Coordinates of C-alpha atoms in Angstrom, one line a residue:
M1 CA 27.8 91.9 -175.3
L2 CA 24.2 90.8 -174.6
E3 CA 24.0 89.1 -177.9
H4 CA 27.2 87.2 -177.3
L5 CA 25.9 86.2 -173.9
L6 CA 22.6 84.9 -175.2
L7 CA 23.7 83.3 -178.5
L8 CA 27.2 82.1 -177.9
S9 CA 28.2 81.5 -174.3
I10 CA 25.0 79.9 -173.0
P11 CA 24.5 77.5 -175.9
N12 CA 28.1 76.5 -175.9
L13 CA 28.3 75.8 -172.2
M14 CA 24.8 74.2 -172.0
S15 CA 25.8 71.8 -174.8
I16 CA 28.7 70.6 -172.7
Y17 CA 26.3 69.9 -169.8
A18 CA 23.8 68.3 -172.1
S19 CA 26.6 66.0 -173.6
D20 CA 27.6 65.1 -170.0
A21 CA 23.9 64.2 -169.3
L22 CA 23.7 62.0 -172.4
F23 CA 26.4 59.7 -170.9
C24 CA 25.1 60.0 -167.3
M25 CA 21.8 58.6 -168.5
L26 CA 23.5 55.2 -168.4
F27 CA 23.1 55.4 -164.7
P28 CA 20.0 55.6 -162.6
L29 CA 18.6 58.9 -161.2
R30 CA 18.8 59.8 -157.5
E31 CA 15.8 60.3 -155.3
N32 CA 14.0 63.7 -155.7
A33 CA 15.4 63.8 -159.2
G34 CA 13.1 66.6 -160.3
R35 CA 14.3 69.0 -157.7
R36 CA 18.0 68.0 -158.2
I37 CA 17.7 68.5 -162.0
T38 CA 16.2 72.0 -161.5
V39 CA 19.0 73.0 -159.2
A40 CA 21.6 71.5 -161.6
V41 CA 20.2 73.4 -164.6
A42 CA 20.2 76.7 -162.7
L43 CA 23.8 76.2 -161.7
C44 CA 24.7 75.3 -165.4
L45 CA 23.0 78.6 -166.6
G46 CA 24.9 80.5 -163.9
I47 CA 28.3 79.1 -165.1
S48 CA 27.3 79.8 -168.7
C49 CA 26.6 83.4 -167.9
A50 CA 29.9 83.7 -166.0
S51 CA 31.6 82.4 -169.1
A52 CA 30.4 85.3 -171.1
V53 CA 32.1 87.7 -168.8
L54 CA 35.3 85.7 -169.0
Q55 CA 35.3 85.6 -172.8
T56 CA 34.1 89.2 -173.5
V57 CA 36.1 91.1 -170.7
I58 CA 38.8 89.1 -169.1
I59 CA 40.4 87.1 -171.9
P60 CA 40.5 90.0 -174.4
S61 CA 42.3 92.1 -171.9
I62 CA 44.8 89.3 -171.1
A63 CA 45.3 88.5 -174.8
T64 CA 47.2 91.8 -175.2
L65 CA 50.0 90.3 -173.2
G66 CA 50.7 87.6 -175.8
P67 CA 49.5 84.3 -177.1
A68 CA 50.7 82.3 -174.1
A69 CA 48.7 84.6 -171.7
E70 CA 45.5 83.9 -173.7
L71 CA 45.9 80.2 -173.5
V72 CA 46.1 80.1 -169.8
P73 CA 42.6 81.4 -169.0
H74 CA 41.1 79.3 -171.8
L75 CA 42.7 76.2 -170.3
A76 CA 41.8 77.1 -166.7
F77 CA 38.2 77.9 -167.7
F78 CA 37.5 74.6 -169.5
V79 CA 39.2 72.7 -166.6
L80 CA 36.8 74.4 -164.2
V81 CA 33.8 73.6 -166.4
L82 CA 34.8 70.0 -166.5
L83 CA 35.4 69.9 -162.8
S84 CA 31.9 71.5 -162.2
C85 CA 30.3 68.7 -164.3
I86 CA 31.5 66.1 -161.8
P87 CA 29.6 67.2 -158.7
L88 CA 26.6 68.2 -160.9
S89 CA 26.4 64.7 -162.4
R90 CA 26.7 63.0 -159.0
M91 CA 24.0 65.3 -157.6
V92 CA 21.5 64.0 -160.1
F93 CA 22.7 60.5 -161.0
E94 CA 23.8 57.5 -159.0
L95 CA 27.4 57.1 -160.2
G96 CA 30.9 56.9 -158.7
K97 CA 33.9 59.2 -159.0
W98 CA 35.5 57.5 -161.9
D99 CA 32.2 57.0 -163.7
A100 CA 31.5 60.7 -163.2
I101 CA 34.8 61.6 -164.7
F102 CA 34.2 59.3 -167.7
C103 CA 30.8 60.9 -168.3
C104 CA 32.2 64.4 -168.1
T105 CA 35.2 63.9 -170.3
A106 CA 33.2 61.9 -172.9
G107 CA 30.6 64.7 -172.8
Y108 CA 33.3 67.3 -173.4
V109 CA 34.7 65.3 -176.3
L110 CA 31.2 65.0 -177.8
Q111 CA 30.5 68.8 -177.5
N112 CA 34.0 69.6 -178.9
T113 CA 33.4 67.2 -181.8
A114 CA 30.2 68.9 -182.7
H115 CA 31.7 72.4 -182.3
L116 CA 34.7 71.4 -184.5
L117 CA 32.4 69.8 -187.1
W118 CA 30.4 73.0 -187.3
Q119 CA 33.5 75.2 -187.6
A120 CA 34.7 73.0 -190.5
I121 CA 31.5 73.1 -192.5
K122 CA 30.4 76.7 -191.5
P123 CA 32.1 78.3 -194.5
L124 CA 30.3 75.9 -196.8
V125 CA 26.9 76.4 -195.2
L126 CA 26.9 80.1 -194.5
G127 CA 29.5 81.2 -197.1
G128 CA 31.9 84.1 -196.7
A129 CA 29.2 86.7 -196.5
E130 CA 28.1 88.4 -193.3
H131 CA 25.7 86.4 -191.2
S132 CA 23.9 86.9 -187.9
Q133 CA 25.0 85.3 -184.7
A134 CA 21.6 83.7 -184.4
A135 CA 22.1 81.8 -187.8
S136 CA 25.5 80.6 -186.6
T137 CA 24.1 79.5 -183.2
L138 CA 21.2 77.7 -184.9
G139 CA 23.5 75.8 -187.2
Q140 CA 25.8 74.8 -184.4
L141 CA 22.7 73.5 -182.4
L142 CA 21.6 71.4 -185.3
V143 CA 25.0 69.9 -185.8
F144 CA 25.3 69.2 -182.0
L145 CA 21.9 67.4 -182.1
L146 CA 23.1 65.3 -185.1
A147 CA 26.4 64.5 -183.4
A148 CA 24.5 63.6 -180.1
A149 CA 22.2 61.2 -182.0
V150 CA 25.0 59.5 -183.8
T151 CA 27.0 59.2 -180.6
Y152 CA 24.0 57.7 -178.7
A153 CA 23.4 55.1 -181.5
T154 CA 27.0 54.1 -181.9
F155 CA 28.5 54.6 -178.5
V156 CA 26.1 55.1 -175.6
R157 CA 23.7 52.4 -176.6
R158 CA 26.6 49.9 -177.1
I159 CA 27.9 50.7 -173.7
R160 CA 24.4 50.0 -172.2
E161 CA 23.9 46.8 -174.2
Q162 CA 27.3 45.4 -173.2
H163 CA 26.8 46.6 -169.6
L164 CA 30.1 48.5 -169.7
E165 CA 28.9 51.3 -167.4
G166 CA 30.6 51.4 -164.1
S167 CA 34.0 50.4 -165.6
G168 CA 35.8 53.7 -165.6
D169 CA 39.2 54.2 -164.1
A170 CA 42.1 56.6 -163.8
R171 CA 43.3 56.0 -167.4
V172 CA 40.2 57.9 -168.6
L173 CA 41.3 61.0 -166.8
F174 CA 44.9 60.9 -168.1
A175 CA 43.9 60.2 -171.7
V176 CA 41.3 62.9 -171.9
C177 CA 43.5 65.5 -170.1
V178 CA 46.0 65.1 -172.9
V179 CA 43.5 65.5 -175.6
I180 CA 41.8 68.5 -173.9
L181 CA 45.2 70.3 -173.6
A182 CA 45.9 69.5 -177.3
N183 CA 42.5 70.6 -178.5
I184 CA 42.5 73.9 -176.5
T185 CA 46.0 74.7 -177.8
L186 CA 44.9 74.0 -181.4
D187 CA 41.7 75.9 -180.9
T188 CA 43.5 79.0 -179.6
I189 CA 45.9 78.9 -182.6
T190 CA 43.1 78.4 -185.1
R191 CA 41.1 81.3 -183.7
R192 CA 44.1 83.6 -183.8
L193 CA 44.7 82.6 -187.4
V194 CA 41.0 83.2 -188.2
D195 CA 41.1 86.7 -186.5
A196 CA 44.3 87.6 -188.3
G197 CA 42.9 86.6 -191.7
T198 CA 46.4 85.6 -192.9
A199 CA 45.9 81.8 -193.2
P200 CA 44.1 80.3 -196.2
V201 CA 40.7 78.6 -195.7
E202 CA 42.1 75.2 -196.5
A203 CA 44.6 75.5 -193.6
I204 CA 41.9 76.6 -191.1
V205 CA 39.7 73.7 -192.2
G206 CA 42.6 71.3 -191.9
L207 CA 43.2 72.4 -188.3
Y208 CA 39.6 71.9 -187.5
L209 CA 39.6 68.4 -189.1
S210 CA 42.8 67.5 -187.1
Q211 CA 41.0 68.5 -183.9
L212 CA 38.0 66.5 -185.0
L213 CA 40.1 63.4 -185.6
I214 CA 41.7 63.8 -182.2
S215 CA 38.3 64.0 -180.5
G216 CA 37.0 61.0 -182.4
L217 CA 40.0 58.9 -181.4
T218 CA 39.6 60.0 -177.8
L219 CA 35.9 58.8 -177.8
A220 CA 37.1 55.5 -179.3
L221 CA 39.9 55.3 -176.7
E222 CA 37.4 55.8 -173.9
Y223 CA 35.3 52.9 -175.2
V224 CA 38.4 50.7 -175.4
I225 CA 39.2 51.6 -171.8
L226 CA 35.8 50.7 -170.6
Y227 CA 35.7 47.4 -172.6
S228 CA 39.1 46.3 -171.5
A229 CA 38.3 47.1 -167.8
R230 CA 35.1 45.1 -168.1
M231 CA 36.9 42.2 -169.8
R232 CA 39.5 42.1 -166.9
S233 CA 36.6 42.2 -164.4
D234 CA 34.8 39.4 -166.2
A235 CA 38.0 37.3 -166.4
A236 CA 38.6 37.7 -162.8
T237 CA 35.0 36.9 -161.9
A238 CA 35.1 33.8 -164.2
R239 CA 38.3 32.6 -162.5
Q240 CA 36.7 33.1 -159.1
L241 CA 33.5 31.3 -160.2
A242 CA 35.5 28.4 -161.7
E243 CA 37.4 28.0 -158.4
D244 CA 34.1 28.2 -156.4
E245 CA 32.6 25.6 -158.7
R246 CA 35.5 23.2 -158.1
R247 CA 35.1 23.6 -154.4
Q248 CA 31.4 23.2 -154.7
Y249 CA 31.8 20.0 -156.8
Q250 CA 34.0 18.4 -154.2
L251 CA 31.7 19.4 -151.4
S252 CA 28.6 18.1 -153.3
K253 CA 30.4 14.9 -154.2
D254 CA 31.4 14.3 -150.5
T255 CA 28.0 15.3 -149.2
I256 CA 26.0 13.1 -151.6
E257 CA 28.3 10.1 -151.0
A258 CA 27.8 10.6 -147.2
I259 CA 24.0 10.9 -147.6
N260 CA 23.8 7.8 -149.9
Q261 CA 25.9 5.8 -147.4
R262 CA 23.7 6.9 -144.5
C263 CA 20.5 6.3 -146.4
H264 CA 21.8 2.8 -147.3
D265 CA 22.4 2.1 -143.7
I266 CA 19.0 3.4 -142.7
K267 CA 17.2 1.2 -145.2
H268 CA 19.0 -1.9 -143.8
Q269 CA 17.8 -0.8 -140.3
I270 CA 14.2 -0.3 -141.6
R271 CA 14.2 -3.8 -143.1
H272 CA 15.4 -5.1 -139.8
W273 CA 12.6 -3.4 -138.0
Q274 CA 10.0 -4.7 -140.5
V275 CA 11.2 -8.3 -140.2
N276 CA 11.1 -8.0 -136.4
R277 CA 7.9 -5.9 -136.5
A278 CA 9.6 -3.4 -134.2
A279 CA 7.5 -0.5 -135.5
D280 CA 4.3 0.3 -137.3
A281 CA 4.4 -1.1 -140.9
K282 CA 2.9 2.0 -142.4
F283 CA 5.3 4.3 -140.7
L284 CA 8.3 2.2 -141.8
E285 CA 7.0 2.2 -145.4
G286 CA 6.7 6.0 -145.4
V287 CA 10.2 6.4 -144.0
S288 CA 11.5 4.0 -146.5
D289 CA 9.9 5.9 -149.4
L290 CA 11.3 9.2 -148.0
V291 CA 14.8 7.7 -147.7
S292 CA 14.6 6.4 -151.3
I293 CA 14.3 9.9 -152.6
Y294 CA 17.9 10.5 -151.4
D295 CA 19.2 7.1 -152.0
A296 CA 18.1 6.9 -155.7
G297 CA 21.0 8.7 -157.1
I298 CA 21.3 9.0 -160.9
K299 CA 23.9 6.7 -162.4
T300 CA 25.5 7.7 -165.7
G301 CA 28.9 6.0 -165.6
N302 CA 30.6 9.3 -164.9
A303 CA 31.1 10.3 -161.2
A304 CA 31.0 14.1 -161.8
L305 CA 27.8 13.8 -163.8
D306 CA 26.3 11.5 -161.3
T307 CA 27.0 14.2 -158.6
I308 CA 25.5 17.2 -160.4
L309 CA 22.4 15.3 -161.7
T310 CA 21.7 13.8 -158.3
E311 CA 22.1 17.2 -156.7
K312 CA 19.8 18.9 -159.2
S313 CA 17.3 16.1 -159.1
L314 CA 16.8 16.8 -155.3
V315 CA 16.3 20.5 -156.2
C316 CA 13.8 19.7 -158.9
H317 CA 11.9 17.4 -156.5
N318 CA 11.6 20.2 -153.9
E319 CA 10.5 22.7 -156.7
G320 CA 7.9 20.3 -158.1
I321 CA 9.9 19.9 -161.4
T322 CA 10.0 16.7 -163.3
L323 CA 13.6 15.9 -164.3
T324 CA 14.2 13.3 -166.9
A325 CA 17.7 12.3 -167.6
T326 CA 18.7 10.0 -170.5
V327 CA 22.4 10.5 -170.1
D328 CA 25.5 8.3 -170.8
G329 CA 28.3 9.9 -169.0
R330 CA 31.1 7.5 -170.2
P331 CA 31.8 9.4 -173.5
L332 CA 32.5 12.5 -171.4
S333 CA 35.4 10.9 -169.6
F334 CA 37.9 13.1 -171.5
M335 CA 36.6 16.1 -169.7
D336 CA 37.9 17.4 -166.4
E337 CA 35.4 16.5 -163.6
A338 CA 35.1 20.2 -162.5
D339 CA 34.3 21.2 -166.1
I340 CA 31.6 18.6 -166.3
Y341 CA 30.1 19.9 -163.0
S342 CA 30.3 23.5 -164.2
L343 CA 28.8 22.8 -167.6
F344 CA 25.8 20.8 -166.5
G345 CA 25.5 22.8 -163.3
N346 CA 25.1 26.1 -165.2
A347 CA 22.7 24.5 -167.7
L348 CA 20.5 23.0 -165.1
D349 CA 20.6 26.1 -162.9
N350 CA 19.4 28.2 -165.8
A351 CA 16.7 25.8 -166.7
I352 CA 15.4 25.6 -163.1
E353 CA 15.5 29.3 -162.8
A354 CA 13.3 29.6 -165.9
L355 CA 10.9 26.9 -164.7
R356 CA 10.3 28.8 -161.5
R357 CA 8.6 31.4 -163.5
V358 CA 6.4 28.9 -165.4
S359 CA 2.8 29.1 -164.1
D360 CA 1.5 25.8 -165.7
P361 CA 2.3 22.8 -163.5
D362 CA 2.1 20.5 -166.5
R363 CA 5.0 22.4 -168.1
L364 CA 7.4 22.0 -165.2
I365 CA 9.6 19.6 -167.1
L366 CA 13.3 19.5 -167.5
D367 CA 14.8 17.1 -169.9
V368 CA 18.6 16.3 -170.1
S369 CA 20.0 13.9 -172.7
T370 CA 23.2 13.0 -174.4
R371 CA 23.7 11.4 -177.8
T372 CA 27.0 10.1 -179.4
A373 CA 27.5 9.9 -183.2
G374 CA 30.3 10.5 -185.6
G375 CA 33.0 11.1 -182.9
M376 CA 30.9 13.8 -181.3
V377 CA 28.8 13.9 -178.1
D378 CA 25.7 16.1 -178.2
I379 CA 24.4 17.4 -174.9
Q380 CA 20.8 18.6 -174.9
V381 CA 19.0 20.5 -172.1
R382 CA 15.3 21.4 -172.8
N383 CA 12.8 23.2 -170.6
F384 CA 9.7 25.4 -171.0
Y385 CA 9.8 29.1 -170.2
E386 CA 7.5 32.0 -170.1
G387 CA 8.1 35.7 -171.1
E388 CA 10.3 37.2 -173.8
L389 CA 14.0 36.4 -174.2
R390 CA 16.5 38.8 -175.8
F391 CA 19.7 37.5 -177.4
A392 CA 23.1 39.1 -178.0
N393 CA 25.9 37.3 -179.7
G394 CA 23.9 34.1 -179.7
L395 CA 23.4 34.1 -175.9
P396 CA 20.3 35.0 -174.0
Q397 CA 20.5 38.2 -171.9
T398 CA 19.9 37.9 -168.2
T399 CA 16.4 38.8 -166.9
K400 CA 17.8 39.9 -163.6
T401 CA 17.9 43.6 -162.9
N402 CA 21.6 44.0 -162.6
G403 CA 22.9 42.6 -165.8
G404 CA 26.5 43.5 -165.1
L405 CA 26.6 41.0 -162.3
H406 CA 24.8 38.2 -164.0
G407 CA 24.8 36.2 -167.3
Y408 CA 28.0 34.3 -166.5
G409 CA 26.2 30.9 -166.7
T410 CA 25.7 30.9 -170.4
K411 CA 29.1 32.5 -171.0
S412 CA 30.7 29.8 -168.9
I413 CA 28.9 27.0 -170.9
R414 CA 30.1 28.4 -174.2
A415 CA 33.6 29.0 -172.9
T416 CA 33.9 25.4 -171.5
A417 CA 32.6 24.0 -174.8
R418 CA 35.1 25.9 -176.9
R419 CA 37.9 24.9 -174.6
Y420 CA 37.3 21.3 -175.6
G421 CA 37.0 22.2 -179.3
G422 CA 33.2 22.3 -179.4
D423 CA 30.5 25.0 -179.2
A424 CA 27.2 25.8 -177.6
S425 CA 24.0 26.9 -179.3
I426 CA 20.7 28.1 -177.9
D427 CA 17.3 28.2 -179.5
A428 CA 14.1 29.5 -177.9
S429 CA 10.8 29.3 -179.7
D430 CA 7.2 28.3 -179.0
G431 CA 7.8 28.5 -175.2
M432 CA 10.6 25.8 -175.4
F433 CA 14.3 26.6 -174.5
R434 CA 16.8 24.3 -176.0
L435 CA 20.5 24.3 -175.2
S436 CA 22.8 22.1 -177.3
V437 CA 26.5 21.6 -176.5
L438 CA 28.4 19.7 -179.2
L439 CA 31.9 18.3 -178.2
P440 CA 34.3 16.3 -180.3
I441 CA 35.5 13.1 -178.6
P442 CA 39.3 13.0 -178.7
A443 CA 40.9 10.0 -180.5
K444 CA 42.3 7.5 -178.0

């Protein structure tokens, strides 16, 4: 019993908790993580030791009552193990209820996959001769490490790169409960066939491979659930941002028109004072120059483009950024005004954000231009930047700490361009960031 305790139960159960931790690593640790991890490991070892008693004393005595009686404690035990993973995970990592369930069920699937893979290849590795429990445990450990490495490279890392963590929901629990029930049932049947020695090796291996396929499909299903949940979230966020941009465009347009009208009136009043010498000439000249900053709106022949460029020119003026705009907005008349505001607004906001991190004052330059040729209009936005940029799917990844809540700007630019039959491309080299949006001009 001691050998079974040390070489079977503890490695099996600890591999479940290790698999759970592999997925929990997607989330940050809580405060006092060292103490929390120590307590969690101690609890895991305690549960692992209790499992030896269950498998060596309780289950064999119940198994005499029939196959169904043996299945119940197996099922109950694994359910309790999975349930114990949830509070242990939340004790160490900062994750919500559904995220904890996702990590625990995915960890179970990983451990079960490694176990089934070892059971399928064990006859080939160890042969039919007698072998020690230590050799079997070592082989299972090596297979688990290999399965964990492959899972991290193909599954966990992809979740992190696509910022899918935090997207778990109730569908994960339902899907994995079904597969756990199926796997435990098949595992019980397979072990009885192995103990009876009546089934051919090919049939046993076939059952293990069937369970392995189910586990692999479950892992893929969990990824699809996360991906679809994030896509729904992104779509809802994009719709909300688009609506906010439409409201912001109208507000900016009305505000700039009101400011321009007021500045125009003030300049007339200043000229009146200058003619009548009603105030100090130098003071009036200074006020006139100040008003000119707000009165000198950029005119491109497109109202929406005038609004966004004027708005961002004021931002650039306050930030010490030199904005140069060589833009003809008339070829963009086929676009919805809110889309123009969104496209240029996101492009300029990203450029201004990058320039805020540039230390050299001589490089605080933002250039915007358009060029029309061959029935296409090419929009170019160029600015300097500092630091290192990482790209994924042709788009730069956000430099902000919470990537899941940012990065919609470049996505929105590309989505807007493609909605009009065009596309957006980005190049960053030699400290220069270049955004190019190419749009076909519809035939009149």
